[in-house]
Amino acid sequence: MIDLPGDNSFSIFMIDIDRFRDINDTLGHMNGDAFLRAIADRLKSLSQSNYILSRSGGDEFVIVMPDSNEASAVSFARSLIKGMQEPVEIAGNLLVVSLGIGISIFPENGPDGQSLLSHAESAMRRCKKEARGSFCVSSTADNRAAQDRLLLGSALRDSLARGLLNLHYQPQVDIRTGRLYGAEALSRWNHPTLGNIYPSRFIAVAEDTGQIETIGTWSLEEAVGQLVKWDGAGLHVPAVSVNLSAAHFRNRDLPALIERILREHDIQPQRLTVEITESVMMGENEDTMTGLAAIHNLGVGLSMDDFGTGYSSLSRLTRLPLTEIKIDRSFIMNLEHDANAQAVTTAVIGIGNRLKMTVVTEGVETESQLELLEGLNCDVAQGYLFARPMTPDDMLAWARQKMKITQ
Ligand code: C2E
Ligand code: MG
Ligand code: MG
């Protein structure tokens, strides 16, 4: 932990190297180490002698700048970015480095080292999302993210260990036949004292605190196990979809994990679909691509979630082993009144059909949206029109009442 220098105002810089992983992967770990040493030297040469420099892990560095305020911190951040424009030479390669820098300032962003570091980290993460090679000063939103990480992070760890998370399921309906196509598993966290916490909030915390793989593994186990339970109760849900995060796809053991879970529950691979968001694809990381191919080869479905919200290129769509595209809710919301949303939806359905992928639309809330989608030849719909996400028992009761699927 950092020893805070006196009472004066000072700034903390959390610095992360963009795409360091690629450098390690292409040049090897020895050169990766040499590269980190060169970056450390460069950071040191750009700092004044009373600054405190440390490496906080992997490709992350922390600098404490004494006697500074926001203006002088910003000016130092600019000099760091400028100073990094000069290439670094490693094993005969000239590498240009870009940094993501998050800045927190004492006392505005917290009374102690832990909260200041946490705020700087949130700012750094936001910065890396927004643009490469830039800096961000901690904002109110970062404060909230930092607080979430500190407070919710440990509560989540505890809840995961005690089995306090559960999955709800939302049915997906085949538009042409009206039959059940599948169900999407969505995590729910009802904490004994903190109350109900939305996935949009705790999934981000899980990602930031290194717990997202635990959640992914747990949802896979739980959802596949649920298929067996429904089968036993006489409800045949053809397939279950599980959301997995980008970080999980970089783990080389993911295909083996999926294979083991399917084998242990004796469930056919075709009855599992994993949903990935466009951000998984953006880096085109080699491990991710190998993993996707291995999962596809198992016979498990791969679905691109929230399609249309990210930066997918159409050529990339054809290169990925996808079996399904899910058009984002924002397009469906505007379908009736917005010609652009209709044009995009029509185009995506057409492309999906051509590429032999099933097209699912999420967020279908009204009969007229469903009729429009039927007219556009869309395959599957999911949304409040049919049902909200619900407990496994409620899903069973719902399906018995509404669907032509029970025995
Ligand atoms: P998603 O995968 O796109 O899931 C669909 C979200 O839309 C769900 O929100 C669902 O409740 C909501 N939804 C479904 N139909 C309608 C509708 O007709 N109208 C409206 N307004 N909303 C509808 P939820 O459950 O809050 O989940 C939010 C997001 O959190 C999910 O978006 C997914 O990205 C993430 N998520 C949830 N569970 C998990 C999980 O176990 N692992 C990971 N990695 N992410 C998860
Ligand atoms: Mg999803
Ligand atoms: Mg979605």
Tab-separated table of C-alpha atoms and ligand atoms in Angstrom:
chain	number	residue	atom	x	y	z
A	1	MET	CA	0.000	0.000	0.000
A	2	ILE	CA	1.122	3.502	-0.783
A	3	ASP	CA	2.365	5.697	2.039
A	4	LEU	CA	0.606	8.994	1.537
A	5	PRO	CA	2.973	11.973	1.361
A	6	GLY	CA	1.905	14.541	3.991
A	7	ASP	CA	-1.293	16.571	4.137
A	8	ASN	CA	-0.906	18.519	0.925
A	9	SER	CA	-2.991	17.823	-2.087
A	10	PHE	CA	-1.461	15.248	-4.435
A	11	SER	CA	-2.475	13.084	-7.399
A	12	ILE	CA	-2.366	9.384	-8.154
A	13	PHE	CA	-1.897	8.102	-11.685
A	14	MET	CA	-2.912	4.574	-12.577
A	15	ILE	CA	-1.257	3.744	-15.875
A	16	ASP	CA	-2.044	0.784	-18.059
A	17	ILE	CA	-0.301	-0.120	-21.297
A	18	ASP	CA	-2.669	-0.612	-24.224
A	19	ARG	CA	-2.433	-4.014	-25.897
A	20	PHE	CA	0.467	-5.250	-23.774
A	21	ARG	CA	-0.920	-8.747	-24.192
A	22	ASP	CA	-0.317	-8.566	-27.930
A	23	ILE	CA	3.320	-7.636	-27.326
A	24	ASN	CA	3.752	-10.602	-24.991
A	25	ASP	CA	2.011	-12.913	-27.448
A	26	THR	CA	3.993	-11.843	-30.478
A	27	LEU	CA	7.445	-11.183	-29.030
A	28	GLY	CA	7.464	-13.644	-26.126
A	29	HIS	CA	7.615	-13.140	-22.377
A	30	MET	CA	11.362	-12.319	-22.209
A	31	ASN	CA	10.880	-9.436	-24.605
A	32	GLY	CA	7.672	-8.540	-22.798
A	33	ASP	CA	9.718	-8.122	-19.605
A	34	ALA	CA	12.333	-6.039	-21.386
A	35	PHE	CA	9.538	-3.898	-22.771
A	36	LEU	CA	8.094	-3.309	-19.288
A	37	ARG	CA	11.559	-2.298	-18.047
A	38	ALA	CA	11.893	0.158	-20.938
A	39	ILE	CA	8.474	1.641	-20.136
A	40	ALA	CA	9.402	1.947	-16.449
A	41	ASP	CA	12.607	3.796	-17.414
A	42	ARG	CA	10.666	6.079	-19.725
A	43	LEU	CA	8.088	6.858	-16.999
A	44	LYS	CA	10.898	7.573	-14.576
A	45	SER	CA	12.648	9.927	-16.971
A	46	LEU	CA	9.413	11.869	-17.463
A	47	SER	CA	8.801	12.157	-13.704
A	48	GLN	CA	10.492	14.499	-11.257
A	49	SER	CA	12.743	13.101	-8.545
A	50	ASN	CA	10.167	13.469	-5.737
A	51	TYR	CA	7.459	11.464	-7.594
A	52	ILE	CA	6.841	7.932	-6.327
A	53	LEU	CA	6.793	5.254	-9.022
A	54	SER	CA	5.760	1.645	-8.652
A	55	ARG	CA	4.541	-1.237	-10.725
A	56	SER	CA	1.243	-2.425	-9.332
A	57	GLY	CA	0.971	-5.601	-11.357
A	58	GLY	CA	1.121	-6.987	-14.911
A	59	ASP	CA	1.291	-3.996	-17.171
A	60	GLU	CA	0.088	-1.441	-14.628
A	61	PHE	CA	2.111	1.318	-13.049
A	62	VAL	CA	1.245	3.804	-10.325
A	63	ILE	CA	2.773	7.248	-9.966
A	64	VAL	CA	2.170	9.545	-7.015
A	65	MET	CA	2.713	13.205	-7.842
A	66	PRO	CA	3.137	15.275	-4.670
A	67	ASP	CA	1.917	18.872	-4.268
A	68	SER	CA	-0.332	18.808	-7.297
A	69	ASN	CA	-3.851	19.816	-8.254
A	70	GLU	CA	-6.029	18.910	-11.220
A	71	ALA	CA	-4.324	21.405	-13.554
A	72	SER	CA	-0.786	20.231	-12.829
A	73	ALA	CA	-1.889	16.577	-12.873
A	74	VAL	CA	-3.436	17.030	-16.319
A	75	SER	CA	-0.334	18.732	-17.581
A	76	PHE	CA	1.841	15.822	-16.307
A	77	ALA	CA	-0.543	13.308	-17.948
A	78	ARG	CA	-0.143	15.169	-21.258
A	79	SER	CA	3.626	15.038	-20.933
A	80	LEU	CA	3.463	11.276	-20.261
A	81	ILE	CA	1.389	10.679	-23.381
A	82	LYS	CA	3.666	12.890	-25.465
A	83	GLY	CA	6.749	11.240	-24.008
A	84	MET	CA	5.461	7.835	-25.065
A	85	GLN	CA	5.151	8.818	-28.715
A	86	GLU	CA	8.847	8.085	-29.224
A	87	PRO	CA	9.071	4.358	-30.144
A	88	VAL	CA	10.650	1.826	-27.773
A	89	GLU	CA	13.110	-0.624	-29.337
A	90	ILE	CA	12.710	-4.253	-28.314
A	91	ALA	CA	14.556	-7.076	-30.061
A	92	GLY	CA	14.975	-5.012	-33.190
A	93	ASN	CA	11.302	-3.976	-33.271
A	94	LEU	CA	10.289	-0.364	-32.891
A	95	LEU	CA	7.147	-0.306	-30.775
A	96	VAL	CA	4.953	2.714	-30.281
A	97	VAL	CA	3.254	2.550	-26.930
A	98	SER	CA	-0.014	4.076	-25.921
A	99	LEU	CA	-1.186	4.383	-22.334
A	100	GLY	CA	-4.509	4.547	-20.569
A	101	ILE	CA	-4.127	6.869	-17.577
A	102	GLY	CA	-6.595	7.309	-14.726
A	103	ILE	CA	-6.048	10.154	-12.269
A	104	SER	CA	-7.436	10.643	-8.783
A	105	ILE	CA	-6.711	13.621	-6.578
A	106	PHE	CA	-6.399	13.907	-2.795
A	107	PRO	CA	-8.528	14.965	-1.003
A	108	GLU	CA	-11.373	15.264	-3.595
A	109	ASN	CA	-11.422	11.581	-4.499
A	110	GLY	CA	-11.011	10.009	-1.103
A	111	PRO	CA	-9.397	10.116	2.277
A	112	ASP	CA	-7.083	7.121	1.959
A	113	GLY	CA	-4.801	5.247	-0.393
A	114	GLN	CA	-7.244	2.465	-1.089
A	115	SER	CA	-10.080	4.683	-2.254
A	116	LEU	CA	-7.740	6.934	-4.233
A	117	LEU	CA	-6.276	3.927	-6.043
A	118	SER	CA	-9.724	2.577	-6.665
A	119	HIS	CA	-10.884	5.897	-8.128
A	120	ALA	CA	-7.806	6.158	-10.309
A	121	GLU	CA	-8.448	2.629	-11.535
A	122	SER	CA	-12.074	3.394	-12.432
A	123	ALA	CA	-10.992	6.485	-14.327
A	124	MET	CA	-8.338	4.434	-16.129
A	125	ARG	CA	-10.877	1.785	-17.143
A	126	ARG	CA	-13.280	4.398	-18.450
A	127	CYS	CA	-10.450	5.974	-20.348
A	128	LYS	CA	-9.485	2.688	-21.981
A	129	LYS	CA	-13.068	2.158	-23.054
A	130	GLU	CA	-13.420	5.631	-24.510
A	131	ALA	CA	-10.193	6.031	-26.442
A	132	ARG	CA	-6.734	4.576	-26.586
A	133	GLY	CA	-3.764	6.624	-25.509
A	134	SER	CA	-5.551	9.122	-23.314
A	135	PHE	CA	-6.134	10.123	-19.702
A	136	CYS	CA	-9.226	10.614	-17.540
A	137	VAL	CA	-9.606	12.406	-14.237
A	138	SER	CA	-11.846	10.636	-11.728
A	139	SER	CA	-15.461	11.792	-12.037
A	140	THR	CA	-18.646	11.236	-10.062
A	141	ALA	CA	-19.446	8.216	-12.205
A	142	ASP	CA	-15.995	6.804	-11.479
A	143	ASN	CA	-16.579	7.455	-7.794
A	144	ARG	CA	-19.666	5.350	-7.992
A	145	ALA	CA	-17.881	2.597	-9.932
A	146	ALA	CA	-15.057	2.707	-7.399
A	147	GLN	CA	-17.478	2.526	-4.491
A	148	ASP	CA	-19.298	-0.348	-6.163
A	149	ARG	CA	-16.027	-2.186	-6.565
A	150	LEU	CA	-15.113	-1.738	-2.943
A	151	LEU	CA	-18.505	-2.414	-1.388
A	152	LEU	CA	-20.293	-4.661	-3.849
A	153	GLY	CA	-17.106	-6.493	-4.851
A	154	SER	CA	-16.666	-8.217	-1.528
A	155	ALA	CA	-20.417	-8.703	-1.001
A	156	LEU	CA	-20.543	-10.409	-4.394
A	157	ARG	CA	-17.644	-12.692	-3.533
A	158	ASP	CA	-19.417	-13.664	-0.345
A	159	SER	CA	-22.760	-14.210	-2.093
A	160	LEU	CA	-21.151	-16.340	-4.797
A	161	ALA	CA	-19.479	-18.506	-2.176
A	162	ARG	CA	-22.762	-18.901	-0.300
A	163	GLY	CA	-24.817	-19.628	-3.418
A	164	LEU	CA	-26.972	-16.510	-3.114
A	165	LEU	CA	-27.136	-15.747	-6.830
A	166	ASN	CA	-29.746	-17.373	-8.962
A	167	LEU	CA	-30.775	-17.596	-12.575
A	168	HIS	CA	-34.037	-16.473	-14.058
A	169	TYR	CA	-35.136	-17.646	-17.484
A	170	GLN	CA	-36.854	-15.773	-20.277
A	171	PRO	CA	-38.559	-17.785	-23.004
A	172	GLN	CA	-37.728	-17.366	-26.672
A	173	VAL	CA	-40.502	-18.171	-29.109
A	174	ASP	CA	-40.322	-19.414	-32.698
A	175	ILE	CA	-42.306	-16.748	-34.550
A	176	ARG	CA	-43.518	-19.035	-37.357
A	177	THR	CA	-44.742	-21.972	-35.268
A	178	GLY	CA	-45.438	-20.296	-31.921
A	179	ARG	CA	-43.395	-23.030	-30.244
A	180	LEU	CA	-40.762	-22.623	-27.584
A	181	TYR	CA	-37.341	-22.146	-29.184
A	182	GLY	CA	-35.316	-21.799	-26.004
A	183	ALA	CA	-34.753	-19.791	-22.841
A	184	GLU	CA	-32.158	-17.215	-21.929
A	185	ALA	CA	-30.602	-17.532	-18.465
A	186	LEU	CA	-30.188	-14.160	-16.706
A	187	SER	CA	-28.402	-13.761	-13.373
A	188	ARG	CA	-30.220	-12.322	-10.388
A	189	TRP	CA	-28.673	-11.172	-7.129
A	190	ASN	CA	-30.848	-10.493	-4.144
A	191	HIS	CA	-28.541	-9.603	-1.269
A	192	PRO	CA	-29.882	-10.070	2.285
A	193	THR	CA	-29.147	-6.464	3.281
A	194	LEU	CA	-28.234	-4.616	0.086
A	195	GLY	CA	-31.416	-5.784	-1.645
A	196	ASN	CA	-31.951	-6.518	-5.280
A	197	ILE	CA	-28.982	-5.475	-7.417
A	198	TYR	CA	-29.429	-5.262	-11.182
A	199	PRO	CA	-27.190	-7.323	-13.443
A	200	SER	CA	-26.142	-4.221	-15.363
A	201	ARG	CA	-24.502	-3.098	-12.089
A	202	PHE	CA	-23.143	-6.296	-10.572
A	203	ILE	CA	-21.865	-7.790	-13.836
A	204	ALA	CA	-19.681	-4.676	-14.219
A	205	VAL	CA	-18.463	-5.128	-10.634
A	206	ALA	CA	-17.779	-8.802	-11.310
A	207	GLU	CA	-15.753	-7.837	-14.387
A	208	ASP	CA	-13.753	-5.229	-12.489
A	209	THR	CA	-13.050	-7.451	-9.497
A	210	GLY	CA	-12.058	-10.612	-11.350
A	211	GLN	CA	-15.202	-12.586	-10.518
A	212	ILE	CA	-16.800	-12.739	-13.940
A	213	GLU	CA	-15.409	-16.169	-14.782
A	214	THR	CA	-16.825	-17.565	-11.550
A	215	ILE	CA	-20.224	-16.213	-12.549
A	216	GLY	CA	-19.868	-17.594	-16.076
A	217	THR	CA	-18.914	-21.055	-14.845
A	218	TRP	CA	-21.696	-21.017	-12.290
A	219	SER	CA	-24.334	-19.956	-14.890
A	220	LEU	CA	-23.207	-22.658	-17.304
A	221	GLU	CA	-23.464	-25.360	-14.590
A	222	GLU	CA	-26.753	-24.034	-13.315
A	223	ALA	CA	-28.447	-23.536	-16.705
A	224	VAL	CA	-27.406	-26.916	-18.106
A	225	GLY	CA	-28.504	-28.559	-14.841
A	226	GLN	CA	-31.844	-26.773	-15.182
A	227	LEU	CA	-32.470	-28.344	-18.601
A	228	VAL	CA	-32.157	-31.755	-16.931
A	229	LYS	CA	-34.591	-30.728	-14.187
A	230	TRP	CA	-37.143	-29.421	-16.699
A	231	ASP	CA	-36.750	-32.596	-18.773
A	232	GLY	CA	-37.523	-34.558	-15.608
A	233	ALA	CA	-40.625	-32.449	-14.993
A	234	GLY	CA	-41.877	-33.119	-18.520
A	235	LEU	CA	-40.949	-29.734	-20.002
A	236	HIS	CA	-38.666	-29.948	-22.998
A	237	VAL	CA	-36.884	-26.628	-23.347
A	238	PRO	CA	-35.026	-27.127	-26.652
A	239	ALA	CA	-32.039	-24.972	-25.683
A	240	VAL	CA	-30.749	-22.661	-22.994
A	241	SER	CA	-28.660	-19.537	-23.666
A	242	VAL	CA	-25.999	-18.382	-21.234
A	243	ASN	CA	-24.353	-14.935	-21.311
A	244	LEU	CA	-20.575	-15.012	-21.058
A	245	SER	CA	-18.221	-12.066	-20.783
A	246	ALA	CA	-15.331	-11.194	-23.045
A	247	ALA	CA	-12.805	-11.995	-20.304
A	248	HIS	CA	-14.070	-15.566	-20.082
A	249	PHE	CA	-13.498	-16.117	-23.794
A	250	ARG	CA	-9.831	-15.322	-23.386
A	251	ASN	CA	-9.495	-18.274	-21.026
A	252	ARG	CA	-8.150	-21.217	-22.998
A	253	ASP	CA	-9.897	-23.693	-20.688
A	254	LEU	CA	-13.408	-22.484	-21.569
A	255	PRO	CA	-14.149	-25.073	-24.318
A	256	ALA	CA	-13.017	-27.932	-22.028
A	257	LEU	CA	-15.155	-26.543	-19.209
A	258	ILE	CA	-18.242	-26.436	-21.449
A	259	GLU	CA	-17.570	-29.942	-22.705
A	260	ARG	CA	-17.239	-31.267	-19.148
A	261	ILE	CA	-20.462	-29.622	-17.973
A	262	LEU	CA	-22.416	-31.033	-20.917
A	263	ARG	CA	-20.955	-34.490	-20.388
A	264	GLU	CA	-21.654	-34.493	-16.657
A	265	HIS	CA	-25.295	-33.603	-17.220
A	266	ASP	CA	-25.602	-35.772	-20.304
A	267	ILE	CA	-26.975	-32.888	-22.349
A	268	GLN	CA	-26.555	-32.651	-26.134
A	269	PRO	CA	-24.306	-29.716	-27.144
A	270	GLN	CA	-27.015	-28.395	-29.486
A	271	ARG	CA	-29.108	-27.609	-26.402
A	272	LEU	CA	-26.639	-24.994	-25.172
A	273	THR	CA	-25.990	-21.580	-26.719
A	274	VAL	CA	-23.439	-19.129	-25.410
A	275	GLU	CA	-24.131	-15.441	-25.924
A	276	ILE	CA	-21.273	-13.110	-26.594
A	277	THR	CA	-21.299	-9.374	-27.098
A	278	GLU	CA	-19.649	-7.530	-29.915
A	279	SER	CA	-16.851	-6.372	-27.634
A	280	VAL	CA	-15.619	-9.982	-27.449
A	281	MET	CA	-14.895	-9.781	-31.126
A	282	MET	CA	-13.375	-6.366	-31.296
A	283	GLY	CA	-9.844	-7.303	-30.390
A	284	GLU	CA	-9.837	-10.421	-32.590
A	285	ASN	CA	-7.502	-11.865	-30.015
A	286	GLU	CA	-6.067	-15.164	-31.224
A	287	ASP	CA	-6.966	-17.080	-28.049
A	288	THR	CA	-10.538	-15.857	-28.353
A	289	MET	CA	-10.789	-16.956	-31.982
A	290	THR	CA	-9.345	-20.393	-31.217
A	291	GLY	CA	-11.739	-20.723	-28.281
A	292	LEU	CA	-14.759	-19.761	-30.383
A	293	ALA	CA	-13.829	-22.330	-33.025
A	294	ALA	CA	-13.379	-25.025	-30.352
A	295	ILE	CA	-16.764	-24.219	-28.801
A	296	HIS	CA	-18.381	-24.295	-32.224
A	297	ASN	CA	-16.763	-27.673	-32.933
A	298	LEU	CA	-18.346	-29.066	-29.792
A	299	GLY	CA	-21.686	-28.367	-31.459
A	300	VAL	CA	-22.641	-25.630	-28.997
A	301	GLY	CA	-24.487	-22.614	-30.410
A	302	LEU	CA	-22.799	-19.198	-30.497
A	303	SER	CA	-24.962	-16.125	-30.441
A	304	MET	CA	-23.957	-12.499	-30.988
A	305	ASP	CA	-25.898	-10.559	-28.362
A	306	ASP	CA	-27.024	-6.923	-28.557
A	307	PHE	CA	-26.173	-6.832	-32.243
A	308	GLY	CA	-26.073	-3.323	-33.658
A	309	THR	CA	-24.812	-1.579	-30.532
A	310	GLY	CA	-21.098	-2.175	-31.024
A	311	TYR	CA	-18.719	-1.943	-33.905
A	312	SER	CA	-19.156	-5.250	-35.694
A	313	SER	CA	-18.227	-5.169	-39.288
A	314	LEU	CA	-20.254	-7.333	-41.607
A	315	SER	CA	-17.151	-9.067	-42.900
A	316	ARG	CA	-16.349	-10.100	-39.340
A	317	LEU	CA	-19.812	-11.613	-39.007
A	318	THR	CA	-19.010	-13.984	-41.836
A	319	ARG	CA	-15.679	-14.978	-40.316
A	320	LEU	CA	-17.057	-15.953	-36.909
A	321	PRO	CA	-18.594	-19.359	-36.288
A	322	LEU	CA	-21.918	-17.834	-35.202
A	323	THR	CA	-25.185	-19.756	-35.227
A	324	GLU	CA	-27.387	-16.902	-34.040
A	325	ILE	CA	-27.673	-13.100	-34.068
A	326	LYS	CA	-29.696	-11.207	-31.479
A	327	ILE	CA	-30.851	-7.816	-32.679
A	328	ASP	CA	-30.596	-5.310	-29.857
A	329	ARG	CA	-33.703	-4.108	-28.071
A	330	SER	CA	-33.101	-0.491	-29.096
A	331	PHE	CA	-34.001	-1.332	-32.716
A	332	ILE	CA	-37.193	-3.150	-31.755
A	333	MET	CA	-38.250	-0.290	-29.497
A	334	ASN	CA	-38.316	2.058	-32.479
A	335	LEU	CA	-39.467	-0.434	-35.068
A	336	GLU	CA	-42.992	0.911	-35.508
A	337	HIS	CA	-42.165	4.575	-35.959
A	338	ASP	CA	-38.581	4.833	-37.113
A	339	ALA	CA	-37.797	4.025	-40.729
A	340	ASN	CA	-34.080	3.714	-39.946
A	341	ALA	CA	-34.644	1.127	-37.227
A	342	GLN	CA	-36.828	-0.778	-39.662
A	343	ALA	CA	-34.242	-0.634	-42.398
A	344	VAL	CA	-31.508	-1.937	-40.088
A	345	THR	CA	-33.729	-4.698	-38.703
A	346	THR	CA	-34.743	-5.771	-42.213
A	347	ALA	CA	-31.119	-5.807	-43.357
A	348	VAL	CA	-29.883	-7.794	-40.356
A	349	ILE	CA	-32.653	-10.369	-40.723
A	350	GLY	CA	-31.782	-10.700	-44.411
A	351	ILE	CA	-28.075	-11.120	-43.709
A	352	GLY	CA	-28.768	-13.593	-40.899
A	353	ASN	CA	-30.987	-15.681	-43.143
A	354	ARG	CA	-28.382	-15.684	-45.907
A	355	LEU	CA	-25.624	-16.681	-43.510
A	356	LYS	CA	-27.848	-19.455	-42.132
A	357	MET	CA	-27.932	-17.943	-38.683
A	358	THR	CA	-31.055	-17.830	-36.573
A	359	VAL	CA	-32.165	-14.248	-36.015
A	360	VAL	CA	-33.567	-13.514	-32.563
A	361	THR	CA	-35.090	-10.164	-31.667
A	362	GLU	CA	-34.990	-9.140	-28.031
A	363	GLY	CA	-37.269	-6.724	-26.225
A	364	VAL	CA	-40.470	-7.572	-28.107
A	365	GLU	CA	-43.213	-5.959	-26.053
A	366	THR	CA	-46.232	-5.539	-28.322
A	367	GLU	CA	-48.328	-7.578	-30.742
A	368	SER	CA	-47.733	-5.040	-33.489
A	369	GLN	CA	-43.936	-5.371	-33.110
A	370	LEU	CA	-44.343	-9.127	-33.390
A	371	GLU	CA	-46.476	-8.793	-36.520
A	372	LEU	CA	-43.914	-6.528	-38.121
A	373	LEU	CA	-41.138	-8.993	-37.300
A	374	GLU	CA	-43.158	-11.856	-38.700
A	375	GLY	CA	-43.588	-9.869	-41.914
A	376	LEU	CA	-39.826	-9.342	-42.030
A	377	ASN	CA	-39.263	-13.096	-41.795
A	378	CYS	CA	-37.576	-12.972	-38.402
A	379	ASP	CA	-37.092	-16.380	-36.772
A	380	VAL	CA	-37.374	-15.951	-33.022
A	381	ALA	CA	-38.717	-13.348	-30.576
A	382	GLN	CA	-38.012	-12.752	-26.905
A	383	GLY	CA	-39.544	-10.106	-24.682
A	384	TYR	CA	-42.137	-9.022	-22.166
A	385	LEU	CA	-44.901	-9.742	-24.711
A	386	PHE	CA	-44.383	-13.436	-23.930
A	387	ALA	CA	-42.933	-13.307	-20.439
A	388	ARG	CA	-40.455	-11.527	-18.204
A	389	PRO	CA	-37.450	-13.476	-16.943
A	390	MET	CA	-38.773	-15.836	-14.251
A	391	THR	CA	-37.792	-18.572	-11.817
A	392	PRO	CA	-37.472	-22.134	-13.151
A	393	ASP	CA	-40.760	-23.115	-11.496
A	394	ASP	CA	-42.578	-20.139	-12.961
A	395	MET	CA	-41.140	-20.981	-16.361
A	396	LEU	CA	-42.533	-24.490	-16.028
A	397	ALA	CA	-45.986	-23.176	-15.104
A	398	TRP	CA	-45.859	-20.567	-17.868
A	399	ALA	CA	-44.866	-23.102	-20.510
A	400	ARG	CA	-47.566	-25.545	-19.418
A	401	GLN	CA	-50.141	-22.840	-19.774
A	402	LYS	CA	-48.971	-21.071	-22.926
A	403	MET	CA	-46.909	-23.353	-25.073
A	404	LYS	CA	-47.572	-26.364	-27.195
A	405	ILE	CA	-44.645	-28.208	-25.729
A	406	THR	CA	-45.580	-30.180	-22.662
A	407	GLN	CA	-46.038	-33.899	-22.948
B	1	C2E	P1	-29.021	-9.233	-22.339
B	1	C2E	O1	-28.222	-10.483	-22.405
B	1	C2E	O2	-29.179	-8.473	-23.614
B	1	C2E	O3	-30.425	-9.649	-21.731
B	1	C2E	C1	-31.633	-9.082	-22.093
B	1	C2E	C2	-32.058	-8.041	-21.097
B	1	C2E	O4	-33.244	-7.409	-21.577
B	1	C2E	C3	-32.429	-8.632	-19.739
B	1	C2E	O5	-32.098	-7.657	-18.746
B	1	C2E	C4	-33.938	-8.767	-19.843
B	1	C2E	O6	-34.600	-8.783	-18.597
B	1	C2E	C5	-34.285	-7.523	-20.630
B	1	C2E	N1	-35.520	-7.676	-21.389
B	1	C2E	C6	-36.007	-8.790	-21.961
B	1	C2E	N2	-37.165	-8.549	-22.609
B	1	C2E	C7	-37.431	-7.238	-22.448
B	1	C2E	C8	-38.496	-6.385	-22.900
B	1	C2E	O7	-39.433	-6.785	-23.566
B	1	C2E	N3	-38.412	-5.067	-22.540
B	1	C2E	C9	-37.381	-4.581	-21.798
B	1	C2E	N4	-37.403	-3.307	-21.477
B	1	C2E	N5	-36.354	-5.366	-21.361
B	1	C2E	C10	-36.373	-6.680	-21.691
B	1	C2E	P2	-31.336	-8.030	-17.412
B	1	C2E	O8	-31.779	-9.358	-16.914
B	1	C2E	O9	-31.434	-6.850	-16.520
B	1	C2E	O10	-29.846	-8.204	-17.897
B	1	C2E	C11	-29.114	-7.131	-18.389
B	1	C2E	C12	-27.831	-7.583	-19.024
B	1	C2E	O11	-26.934	-8.090	-18.024
B	1	C2E	C13	-27.998	-8.729	-20.017
B	1	C2E	O12	-28.395	-8.218	-21.246
B	1	C2E	C14	-26.607	-9.320	-20.029
B	1	C2E	O13	-25.784	-8.594	-20.906
B	1	C2E	C15	-26.128	-9.084	-18.601
B	1	C2E	N6	-26.245	-10.340	-17.867
B	1	C2E	C16	-27.309	-10.862	-17.184
B	1	C2E	N7	-26.968	-12.037	-16.618
B	1	C2E	C17	-25.676	-12.276	-16.943
B	1	C2E	C18	-24.742	-13.331	-16.660
B	1	C2E	O14	-25.052	-14.345	-16.005
B	1	C2E	N8	-23.472	-13.200	-17.168
B	1	C2E	C19	-23.111	-12.121	-17.915
B	1	C2E	N9	-21.848	-12.069	-18.378
B	1	C2E	N10	-23.958	-11.121	-18.213
B	1	C2E	C20	-25.217	-11.199	-17.732
B	2	MG	MG	-28.063	-11.975	-23.583
B	3	MG	MG	-29.111	-8.627	-25.427
